[in-house]
C-alpha cells in the first residue's frame, strides 16, 4: 500500500512557508513514491510559485501532489500514515481527534524553521508528548549531521552543474525572461525585503563602472529601487540604464525557473529560508537578507550561520562577507563591505562551490524525514 502523507501549511506571510512545503511535497511524490496531500490556507501565495494552479479549487492535482485548500471551516478527512505540520502551524482539533481514532496512529511531525544555531541539533527529533496521548516529533532542518538537513532534489546539483557549464542554455533561459546582458556583464539577482541600504549598494555598483546587469524579481525591494531611480510604477520587464549599470525588473517565476536564474548569476541576494537554501545550491557568492524578527531575534541566527559558513575561509574574506551581511540586514550602508568582498572574489566563488558540495554530501531533508518515519514504525 502506498504510504500517505498530509502536509499542513499556514501561509504566515510572503512565500517561504508555501515554498518549502510545496517543494517538499513534490519531492516526496517524485522521489519516494508517496501519496501526498498538501493543505494550504492561502492558495493565492501558492499560485505565485505554481502559476498553472487554480487559486479557487478546493482540490487539485499538481505535479502528482493533491493540493487542497485548508478551509477555516474544517471538513472531515481521512487520516494518512504521516502528518506533518510546517512551521509550528496546528492541525484542526477535529483532525487531531480523528488521529486518535486511527489504528495504527499516524506519525506526527512538526517541521521547524531553518536555523544554524547550536541548540537545534539538541532538539532535532525530540518527541513532544501531547495531553491527548499522541506524540509529536520536532523535526529541524539544518546544516550539520545532527539535524534533518536541507531540501535538495536528487539530481539538483548535477542539473545545476550541467547548466552552468552550458553558456548557450543560460543564454536561452535568460532570453526567455527577456534578459539580454551585454557580453561579459556581471549578473546579479536581487530578491530581498525592503531595505534602506539598497541605495548605498546601487551607488557603489554605479561608481565601480563594471558592466553589471542587476535582475530584480518583482517584490518588496522594488519600492527602494524606485526611490533610487526617482520614478514609480516599475513593472516586470522594465529596464533602466545608469552608466555601466543595467537594472531590470523580472516577473515572479515558477520555482524551477528561479533556480535557473540563481544558477546564471555571479552573485545572488536572497532572503527568508527557501531562496537562501537555493542560493547555496547555486554555488555562487551570495548575500542573505534574513527575515527580520521582533527583538532582533534574527541576529543570533545570522551570526550562527555566518560562523558555520565562513569557518573555512581566510580571515579577511570571512570578515568582508560578515560585514556586508550584517550591514545589509541592519539596513546600514554597504559600500565598505561590498568593496572589501570584491577583493576576495575568486576565493568566494571557490568557497561557494565547496560549501555546496559539503552540504550536498549529507542526506537531504525529504530523505531524512522518510528515514525518520521508517525508524518510527
Ligand atoms: O518569501 P520569503 O520571505 O518567505 C519566508 C516567509 O516570510 C516566512 O513566513 C518566513 O518565516 C521565512 O521567509 C523565513 O522568502 P523565501 O523563504 O526565500 O521564499 C520565497 C519563495 O519564492 C522560494 O520558494 C523561492 C520562490 N520564488 C519563486 O518561485 N520565483 C521567484 O521569482 C522568486 C523571486 C522566488
Short mmCIF file of C-alpha atoms and ligand atoms in Angstrom, two decimals:
data_model
loop_
_atom_site.label_atom_id
_atom_site.label_comp_id
_atom_site.label_asym_id
_atom_site.label_seq_id
_atom_site.Cartn_x
_atom_site.Cartn_y
_atom_site.Cartn_z
CA UNK A 1 0.00 0.00 0.00
CA UNK A 2 1.20 3.46 -0.87
CA UNK A 3 2.31 5.44 2.20
CA UNK A 4 0.19 8.57 2.60
CA UNK A 5 1.21 11.99 3.96
CA UNK A 6 -0.65 15.15 4.86
CA UNK A 7 1.39 18.35 4.95
CA UNK A 8 -0.22 21.42 6.51
CA UNK A 9 0.89 24.89 5.52
CA UNK A 10 -0.34 28.06 7.15
CA UNK A 11 0.86 30.94 4.99
CA UNK A 12 2.05 33.47 7.57
CA UNK A 13 3.38 35.92 5.01
CA UNK A 14 5.39 36.02 1.81
CA UNK A 15 6.29 32.77 0.06
CA UNK A 16 8.62 30.79 2.31
CA UNK A 17 6.02 28.67 4.08
CA UNK A 18 4.34 27.63 0.89
CA UNK A 19 7.66 27.47 -0.98
CA UNK A 20 9.16 24.94 1.40
CA UNK A 21 6.07 22.75 1.75
CA UNK A 22 5.36 22.70 -1.99
CA UNK A 23 8.94 21.71 -2.71
CA UNK A 24 8.90 19.00 -0.05
CA UNK A 25 5.52 17.64 -1.19
CA UNK A 26 6.72 17.30 -4.78
CA UNK A 27 9.88 15.56 -3.71
CA UNK A 28 8.04 13.06 -1.50
CA UNK A 29 5.91 12.14 -4.51
CA UNK A 30 8.59 12.15 -7.20
CA UNK A 31 11.46 10.56 -5.32
CA UNK A 32 9.77 8.45 -2.65
CA UNK A 33 6.53 7.43 -4.35
CA UNK A 34 4.24 8.60 -1.52
CA UNK A 35 0.69 9.88 -1.85
CA UNK A 36 0.84 13.45 -0.59
CA UNK A 37 -1.91 15.92 0.23
CA UNK A 38 -0.73 19.48 0.76
CA UNK A 39 -3.18 21.62 2.75
CA UNK A 40 -2.65 25.35 2.18
CA UNK A 41 -4.82 28.03 3.73
CA UNK A 42 -3.91 30.71 1.18
CA UNK A 43 -3.86 29.44 -2.37
CA UNK A 44 -3.04 32.85 -3.82
CA UNK A 45 0.50 32.51 -2.42
CA UNK A 46 0.72 29.03 -3.92
CA UNK A 47 -0.30 30.27 -7.37
CA UNK A 48 2.70 32.62 -7.45
CA UNK A 49 5.01 29.60 -7.20
CA UNK A 50 2.91 27.31 -9.36
CA UNK A 51 1.39 29.60 -11.98
CA UNK A 52 -0.79 26.85 -13.56
CA UNK A 53 -2.62 26.24 -10.29
CA UNK A 54 -6.22 27.27 -9.69
CA UNK A 55 -6.49 29.68 -6.74
CA UNK A 56 -10.14 28.73 -6.21
CA UNK A 57 -10.03 24.93 -6.38
CA UNK A 58 -10.83 23.05 -3.19
CA UNK A 59 -8.66 20.21 -4.51
CA UNK A 60 -6.34 19.94 -7.48
CA UNK A 61 -3.51 17.71 -8.60
CA UNK A 62 -0.23 19.48 -9.30
CA UNK A 63 2.99 17.59 -10.05
CA UNK A 64 1.41 14.48 -8.54
CA UNK A 65 0.57 16.27 -5.28
CA UNK A 66 -3.04 16.64 -4.19
CA UNK A 67 -3.13 20.31 -3.30
CA UNK A 68 -6.09 21.09 -1.04
CA UNK A 69 -7.44 24.35 0.23
CA UNK A 70 -7.26 24.26 4.04
CA UNK A 71 -10.62 25.79 4.88
CA UNK A 72 -11.33 27.68 8.09
CA UNK A 73 -14.39 25.53 8.49
CA UNK A 74 -12.66 22.13 8.56
CA UNK A 75 -14.44 19.19 6.93
CA UNK A 76 -13.64 15.61 7.99
CA UNK A 77 -10.83 13.99 6.02
CA UNK A 78 -9.13 10.60 6.13
CA UNK A 79 -6.03 10.36 8.30
CA UNK A 80 -2.83 9.35 6.49
CA UNK A 81 0.25 7.48 7.73
CA UNK A 82 2.22 10.66 8.35
CA UNK A 83 1.00 14.10 9.39
CA UNK A 84 3.41 16.99 9.04
CA UNK A 85 2.71 20.47 10.36
CA UNK A 86 5.02 23.02 8.84
CA UNK A 87 6.48 25.82 10.92
CA UNK A 88 4.50 25.32 14.10
CA UNK A 89 1.10 25.55 12.47
CA UNK A 90 -1.61 23.49 14.20
CA UNK A 91 -3.85 20.93 12.54
CA UNK A 92 -7.59 21.42 13.24
CA UNK A 93 -8.84 20.00 16.53
CA UNK A 94 -11.31 17.70 14.76
CA UNK A 95 -8.43 16.32 12.74
CA UNK A 96 -6.42 15.63 15.92
CA UNK A 97 -9.42 13.74 17.29
CA UNK A 98 -9.55 11.67 14.13
CA UNK A 99 -5.81 10.95 14.50
CA UNK A 100 -6.56 9.48 17.93
CA UNK A 101 -9.10 7.13 16.40
CA UNK A 102 -6.77 5.81 13.73
CA UNK A 103 -5.05 2.48 14.16
CA UNK A 104 -2.15 2.47 13.85
CA UNK A 105 -1.76 6.09 14.83
CA UNK A 106 -0.08 8.32 12.29
CA UNK A 107 3.46 9.57 12.76
CA UNK A 108 3.09 13.23 13.68
CA UNK A 109 5.85 15.67 12.85
CA UNK A 110 6.41 19.35 13.19
CA UNK A 111 8.84 20.72 10.63
CA UNK A 112 10.52 23.74 12.12
CA UNK A 113 12.28 26.78 10.66
CA UNK A 114 15.83 26.55 9.43
CA UNK A 115 18.48 27.81 11.77
CA UNK A 116 22.21 27.19 12.19
CA UNK A 117 22.06 27.83 15.94
CA UNK A 118 23.70 25.22 18.18
CA UNK A 119 20.59 24.34 20.16
CA UNK A 120 18.91 22.98 17.03
CA UNK A 121 20.91 19.74 16.98
CA UNK A 122 19.88 19.06 20.60
CA UNK A 123 16.18 19.47 19.79
CA UNK A 124 16.03 17.73 16.43
CA UNK A 125 13.92 14.58 16.55
CA UNK A 126 12.74 15.07 20.13
CA UNK A 127 9.23 13.89 21.00
CA UNK A 128 6.67 16.24 22.44
CA UNK A 129 4.02 14.14 24.20
CA UNK A 130 0.59 15.77 23.87
CA UNK A 131 -2.10 15.88 26.54
CA UNK A 132 -4.35 13.69 24.40
CA UNK A 133 -1.81 10.84 24.36
CA UNK A 134 -0.48 11.48 20.87
CA UNK A 135 3.21 12.06 20.36
CA UNK A 136 4.52 14.74 18.09
CA UNK A 137 8.16 14.96 16.98
CA UNK A 138 10.13 18.08 16.28
CA UNK A 139 11.99 17.91 13.02
CA UNK A 140 14.62 20.55 12.36
CA UNK A 141 16.28 21.29 9.05
CA UNK A 142 19.87 22.32 9.40
CA UNK A 143 23.44 22.35 8.25
CA UNK A 144 25.01 19.65 10.43
CA UNK A 145 24.81 15.87 10.74
CA UNK A 146 22.73 16.18 13.90
CA UNK A 147 19.87 17.92 12.07
CA UNK A 148 17.39 17.00 9.35
CA UNK A 149 19.44 18.58 6.55
CA UNK A 150 18.29 20.80 3.71
CA UNK A 151 15.73 20.34 0.94
CA UNK A 152 17.59 19.18 -2.13
CA UNK A 153 16.20 17.21 -5.05
CA UNK A 154 18.19 14.14 -6.06
CA UNK A 155 19.58 15.41 -9.35
CA UNK A 156 19.70 19.10 -8.44
CA UNK A 157 23.45 19.53 -8.21
CA UNK A 158 24.12 17.60 -11.43
CA UNK A 159 21.49 19.69 -13.22
CA UNK A 160 22.94 22.88 -11.87
CA UNK A 161 26.48 21.94 -12.89
CA UNK A 162 25.41 20.97 -16.40
CA UNK A 163 23.52 24.25 -16.79
CA UNK A 164 26.41 26.33 -15.51
CA UNK A 165 28.73 24.57 -17.94
CA UNK A 166 26.44 25.41 -20.87
CA UNK A 167 26.54 29.12 -21.82
CA UNK A 168 24.03 28.58 -24.65
CA UNK A 169 21.47 27.07 -22.26
CA UNK A 170 21.93 30.04 -19.93
CA UNK A 171 21.55 32.49 -22.76
CA UNK A 172 18.36 30.77 -23.95
CA UNK A 173 16.94 30.76 -20.47
CA UNK A 174 17.70 34.43 -19.90
CA UNK A 175 16.34 35.36 -23.31
CA UNK A 176 13.09 33.64 -22.34
CA UNK A 177 12.87 36.07 -19.45
CA UNK A 178 13.62 38.99 -21.74
CA UNK A 179 17.14 39.36 -20.34
CA UNK A 180 19.93 40.09 -22.80
CA UNK A 181 23.01 41.14 -20.89
CA UNK A 182 25.99 42.72 -22.57
CA UNK A 183 28.67 40.16 -23.23
CA UNK A 184 30.88 39.76 -20.16
CA UNK A 185 28.46 41.62 -17.90
CA UNK A 186 28.42 40.76 -14.22
CA UNK A 187 24.98 39.29 -13.48
CA UNK A 188 23.39 39.84 -10.09
CA UNK A 189 19.96 38.81 -8.80
CA UNK A 190 18.24 40.73 -6.04
CA UNK A 191 15.37 39.16 -4.07
CA UNK A 192 15.15 40.93 -0.72
CA UNK A 193 12.90 42.69 1.75
CA UNK A 194 12.57 46.47 1.85
CA UNK A 195 15.98 47.90 2.70
CA UNK A 196 17.23 51.47 3.14
CA UNK A 197 20.72 50.10 2.39
CA UNK A 198 19.85 49.44 -1.23
CA UNK A 199 20.74 52.95 -2.41
CA UNK A 200 24.24 52.73 -0.97
CA UNK A 201 24.86 49.48 -2.83
CA UNK A 202 23.47 50.78 -6.12
CA UNK A 203 25.64 53.91 -5.77
CA UNK A 204 28.61 51.65 -5.30
CA UNK A 205 27.75 49.44 -8.30
CA UNK A 206 27.34 52.54 -10.40
CA UNK A 207 30.61 54.06 -9.21
CA UNK A 208 32.61 50.91 -9.95
CA UNK A 209 31.99 51.26 -13.65
CA UNK A 210 31.96 47.45 -14.07
CA UNK A 211 29.37 46.38 -16.62
CA UNK A 212 26.66 44.97 -14.37
CA UNK A 213 23.16 43.66 -15.07
CA UNK A 214 21.01 43.61 -11.97
CA UNK A 215 17.92 41.39 -12.11
CA UNK A 216 15.20 42.20 -9.63
CA UNK A 217 12.21 39.85 -9.35
CA UNK A 218 9.02 41.75 -8.59
CA UNK A 219 8.59 42.09 -4.86
CA UNK A 220 9.20 44.05 -1.71
CA UNK A 221 12.55 45.65 -2.64
CA UNK A 222 11.14 47.29 -5.76
CA UNK A 223 9.92 50.31 -3.75
CA UNK A 224 13.50 51.11 -2.68
CA UNK A 225 14.66 50.59 -6.22
CA UNK A 226 12.07 53.07 -7.48
CA UNK A 227 13.19 55.61 -4.90
CA UNK A 228 16.78 55.32 -6.06
CA UNK A 229 15.76 55.62 -9.70
CA UNK A 230 13.46 58.52 -8.86
CA UNK A 231 10.40 57.06 -10.52
CA UNK A 232 7.38 54.95 -9.64
CA UNK A 233 5.28 52.21 -11.19
CA UNK A 234 8.09 49.90 -12.30
CA UNK A 235 6.60 46.77 -13.79
CA UNK A 236 8.15 43.44 -14.74
CA UNK A 237 10.12 43.93 -17.93
CA UNK A 238 11.21 47.48 -17.08
CA UNK A 239 14.86 48.13 -17.94
CA UNK A 240 16.78 51.17 -16.74
CA UNK A 241 20.36 52.06 -17.59
CA UNK A 242 22.65 54.20 -15.48
CA UNK A 243 26.23 54.25 -16.70
CA UNK A 244 27.55 50.69 -16.81
CA UNK A 245 24.71 49.50 -14.58
CA UNK A 246 21.58 48.00 -16.12
CA UNK A 247 18.66 47.28 -13.84
CA UNK A 248 15.86 45.02 -14.97
CA UNK A 249 12.67 44.10 -13.15
CA UNK A 250 11.67 40.48 -13.69
CA UNK A 251 8.35 38.72 -13.31
CA UNK A 252 8.00 36.34 -10.38
CA UNK A 253 8.64 32.95 -11.99
CA UNK A 254 8.00 29.30 -11.06
CA UNK A 255 10.43 27.76 -8.58
CA UNK A 256 12.37 25.77 -11.20
CA UNK A 257 12.95 28.91 -13.22
CA UNK A 258 14.03 30.85 -10.18
CA UNK A 259 16.68 28.16 -9.59
CA UNK A 260 17.98 28.72 -13.10
CA UNK A 261 18.11 32.42 -12.55
CA UNK A 262 20.28 31.87 -9.46
CA UNK A 263 22.50 29.47 -11.43
CA UNK A 264 23.06 32.12 -14.12
CA UNK A 265 24.12 34.88 -11.75
CA UNK A 266 27.56 35.74 -10.41
CA UNK A 267 26.08 36.99 -7.17
CA UNK A 268 22.68 36.37 -5.59
CA UNK A 269 20.88 38.36 -2.96
CA UNK A 270 18.28 36.11 -1.34
CA UNK A 271 16.01 36.21 1.68
CA UNK A 272 13.88 34.17 4.09
CA UNK A 273 14.52 30.44 4.08
CA UNK A 274 13.92 28.74 0.78
CA UNK A 275 15.65 31.15 -1.62
CA UNK A 276 18.51 31.26 0.90
CA UNK A 277 18.98 27.49 0.55
CA UNK A 278 18.56 27.59 -3.22
CA UNK A 279 21.34 30.17 -3.49
CA UNK A 280 23.60 27.78 -1.62
CA UNK A 281 22.86 25.06 -4.16
CA UNK A 282 23.59 27.60 -6.92
CA UNK A 283 27.15 27.69 -5.56
CA UNK A 284 27.74 31.36 -6.24
CA UNK A 285 28.72 34.09 -3.77
CA UNK A 286 25.60 35.43 -2.09
CA UNK A 287 24.12 37.83 0.42
CA UNK A 288 21.35 36.73 2.76
CA UNK A 289 18.65 39.15 3.80
CA UNK A 290 17.48 37.31 6.88
CA UNK A 291 13.79 37.53 7.84
CA UNK A 292 13.55 40.22 10.49
CA UNK A 293 12.04 39.17 13.81
CA UNK A 294 10.87 41.05 16.85
CA UNK A 295 13.50 41.96 19.45
CA UNK A 296 16.23 41.25 16.91
CA UNK A 297 15.73 37.52 17.39
CA UNK A 298 17.12 37.07 13.88
CA UNK A 299 20.56 38.33 14.84
CA UNK A 300 21.81 35.19 16.62
CA UNK A 301 20.52 33.21 13.63
CA UNK A 302 22.51 35.34 11.25
CA UNK A 303 25.64 35.05 13.38
CA UNK A 304 25.23 31.29 13.77
CA UNK A 305 25.07 30.82 10.03
CA UNK A 306 27.98 33.18 9.39
CA UNK A 307 30.11 31.27 11.89
CA UNK A 308 29.46 28.00 10.07
CA UNK A 309 29.53 29.29 6.53
CA UNK A 310 32.71 31.31 6.91
CA UNK A 311 34.66 28.88 9.10
CA UNK A 312 36.90 27.61 6.33
CA UNK A 313 37.51 30.93 4.57
CA UNK A 314 40.66 33.01 5.05
CA UNK A 315 40.04 35.56 7.81
CA UNK A 316 39.93 38.65 5.55
CA UNK A 317 37.39 37.16 3.15
CA UNK A 318 35.28 35.92 6.06
CA UNK A 319 35.41 39.34 7.68
CA UNK A 320 34.38 41.09 4.46
CA UNK A 321 31.40 38.77 3.97
CA UNK A 322 30.27 39.09 7.57
CA UNK A 323 30.47 42.88 7.42
CA UNK A 324 28.46 43.05 4.24
CA UNK A 325 25.76 40.68 5.52
CA UNK A 326 25.48 42.39 8.89
CA UNK A 327 25.26 45.86 7.35
CA UNK A 328 22.63 44.78 4.82
CA UNK A 329 20.48 43.09 7.44
CA UNK A 330 20.69 46.14 9.69
CA UNK A 331 19.76 48.45 6.79
CA UNK A 332 23.12 50.22 7.06
CA UNK A 333 25.40 51.44 4.29
CA UNK A 334 27.12 48.59 2.50
CA UNK A 335 29.73 50.29 0.29
CA UNK A 336 32.63 49.34 2.51
CA UNK A 337 31.59 45.69 2.90
CA UNK A 338 30.93 45.31 -0.81
CA UNK A 339 34.30 46.81 -1.76
CA UNK A 340 36.06 44.50 0.66
CA UNK A 341 34.22 41.47 -0.62
CA UNK A 342 35.20 42.24 -4.18
CA UNK A 343 38.84 41.83 -3.26
CA UNK A 344 38.23 38.18 -2.45
CA UNK A 345 36.03 37.27 -5.38
CA UNK A 346 37.98 34.17 -6.56
CA UNK A 347 38.07 32.80 -3.00
CA UNK A 348 34.35 33.49 -2.55
CA UNK A 349 33.48 31.67 -5.76
CA UNK A 350 35.54 28.67 -4.83
CA UNK A 351 34.12 28.70 -1.35
CA UNK A 352 30.52 28.77 -2.60
CA UNK A 353 31.12 25.58 -4.60
CA UNK A 354 32.94 23.95 -1.72
CA UNK A 355 30.13 24.79 0.72
CA UNK A 356 27.55 23.46 -1.73
CA UNK A 357 29.42 20.16 -2.13
CA UNK A 358 29.90 19.83 1.60
CA UNK A 359 26.18 20.31 2.27
CA UNK A 360 25.16 18.13 -0.66
CA UNK A 361 27.23 15.25 0.72
CA UNK A 362 24.69 14.94 3.54
CA UNK A 363 21.25 13.40 3.48
CA UNK A 364 18.59 15.77 2.15
CA UNK A 365 15.61 16.85 4.25
CA UNK A 366 12.98 14.74 2.42
CA UNK A 367 15.09 11.59 2.70
CA UNK A 368 15.77 12.33 6.37
CA UNK A 369 12.03 12.70 7.01
CA UNK A 370 11.35 9.41 5.25
CA UNK A 371 14.05 7.69 7.29
CA UNK A 372 12.61 9.14 10.48
CA UNK A 373 9.17 7.84 9.54
CA UNK A 374 10.55 4.36 8.76
CA UNK A 375 12.51 4.23 12.01
CA UNK A 376 9.40 5.09 13.97
CA UNK A 377 7.42 2.11 12.62
O1 LIG B 1 9.16 34.87 0.74
P1 LIG B 1 10.07 34.73 1.88
O2 LIG B 1 10.47 35.96 2.55
O3 LIG B 1 9.41 33.75 2.86
C1 LIG B 1 9.52 33.49 4.22
C2 LIG B 1 8.22 33.85 4.88
O4 LIG B 1 8.21 35.23 5.14
C3 LIG B 1 8.11 33.09 6.15
O5 LIG B 1 6.99 33.47 6.92
C4 LIG B 1 9.37 33.26 6.95
O6 LIG B 1 9.29 32.50 8.05
C5 LIG B 1 10.52 32.78 6.13
O7 LIG B 1 10.62 33.55 4.94
C6 LIG B 1 11.82 32.77 6.87
O8 LIG B 1 11.43 34.01 1.39
P2 LIG B 1 11.76 32.53 0.92
O9 LIG B 1 11.74 31.59 2.07
O10 LIG B 1 13.01 32.61 0.16
O11 LIG B 1 10.59 32.12 -0.08
C7 LIG B 1 10.48 32.61 -1.36
C8 LIG B 1 9.99 31.53 -2.30
O12 LIG B 1 9.66 32.08 -3.55
C9 LIG B 1 11.03 30.45 -2.56
O13 LIG B 1 10.40 29.19 -2.62
C10 LIG B 1 11.56 30.81 -3.94
C11 LIG B 1 10.32 31.35 -4.57
N1 LIG B 1 10.48 32.22 -5.73
C12 LIG B 1 9.96 31.79 -6.94
O14 LIG B 1 9.42 30.66 -7.02
N2 LIG B 1 10.04 32.61 -8.01
C13 LIG B 1 10.63 33.82 -7.96
O15 LIG B 1 10.66 34.54 -8.99
C14 LIG B 1 11.19 34.24 -6.72
C15 LIG B 1 11.89 35.56 -6.64
C16 LIG B 1 11.09 33.42 -5.63
#
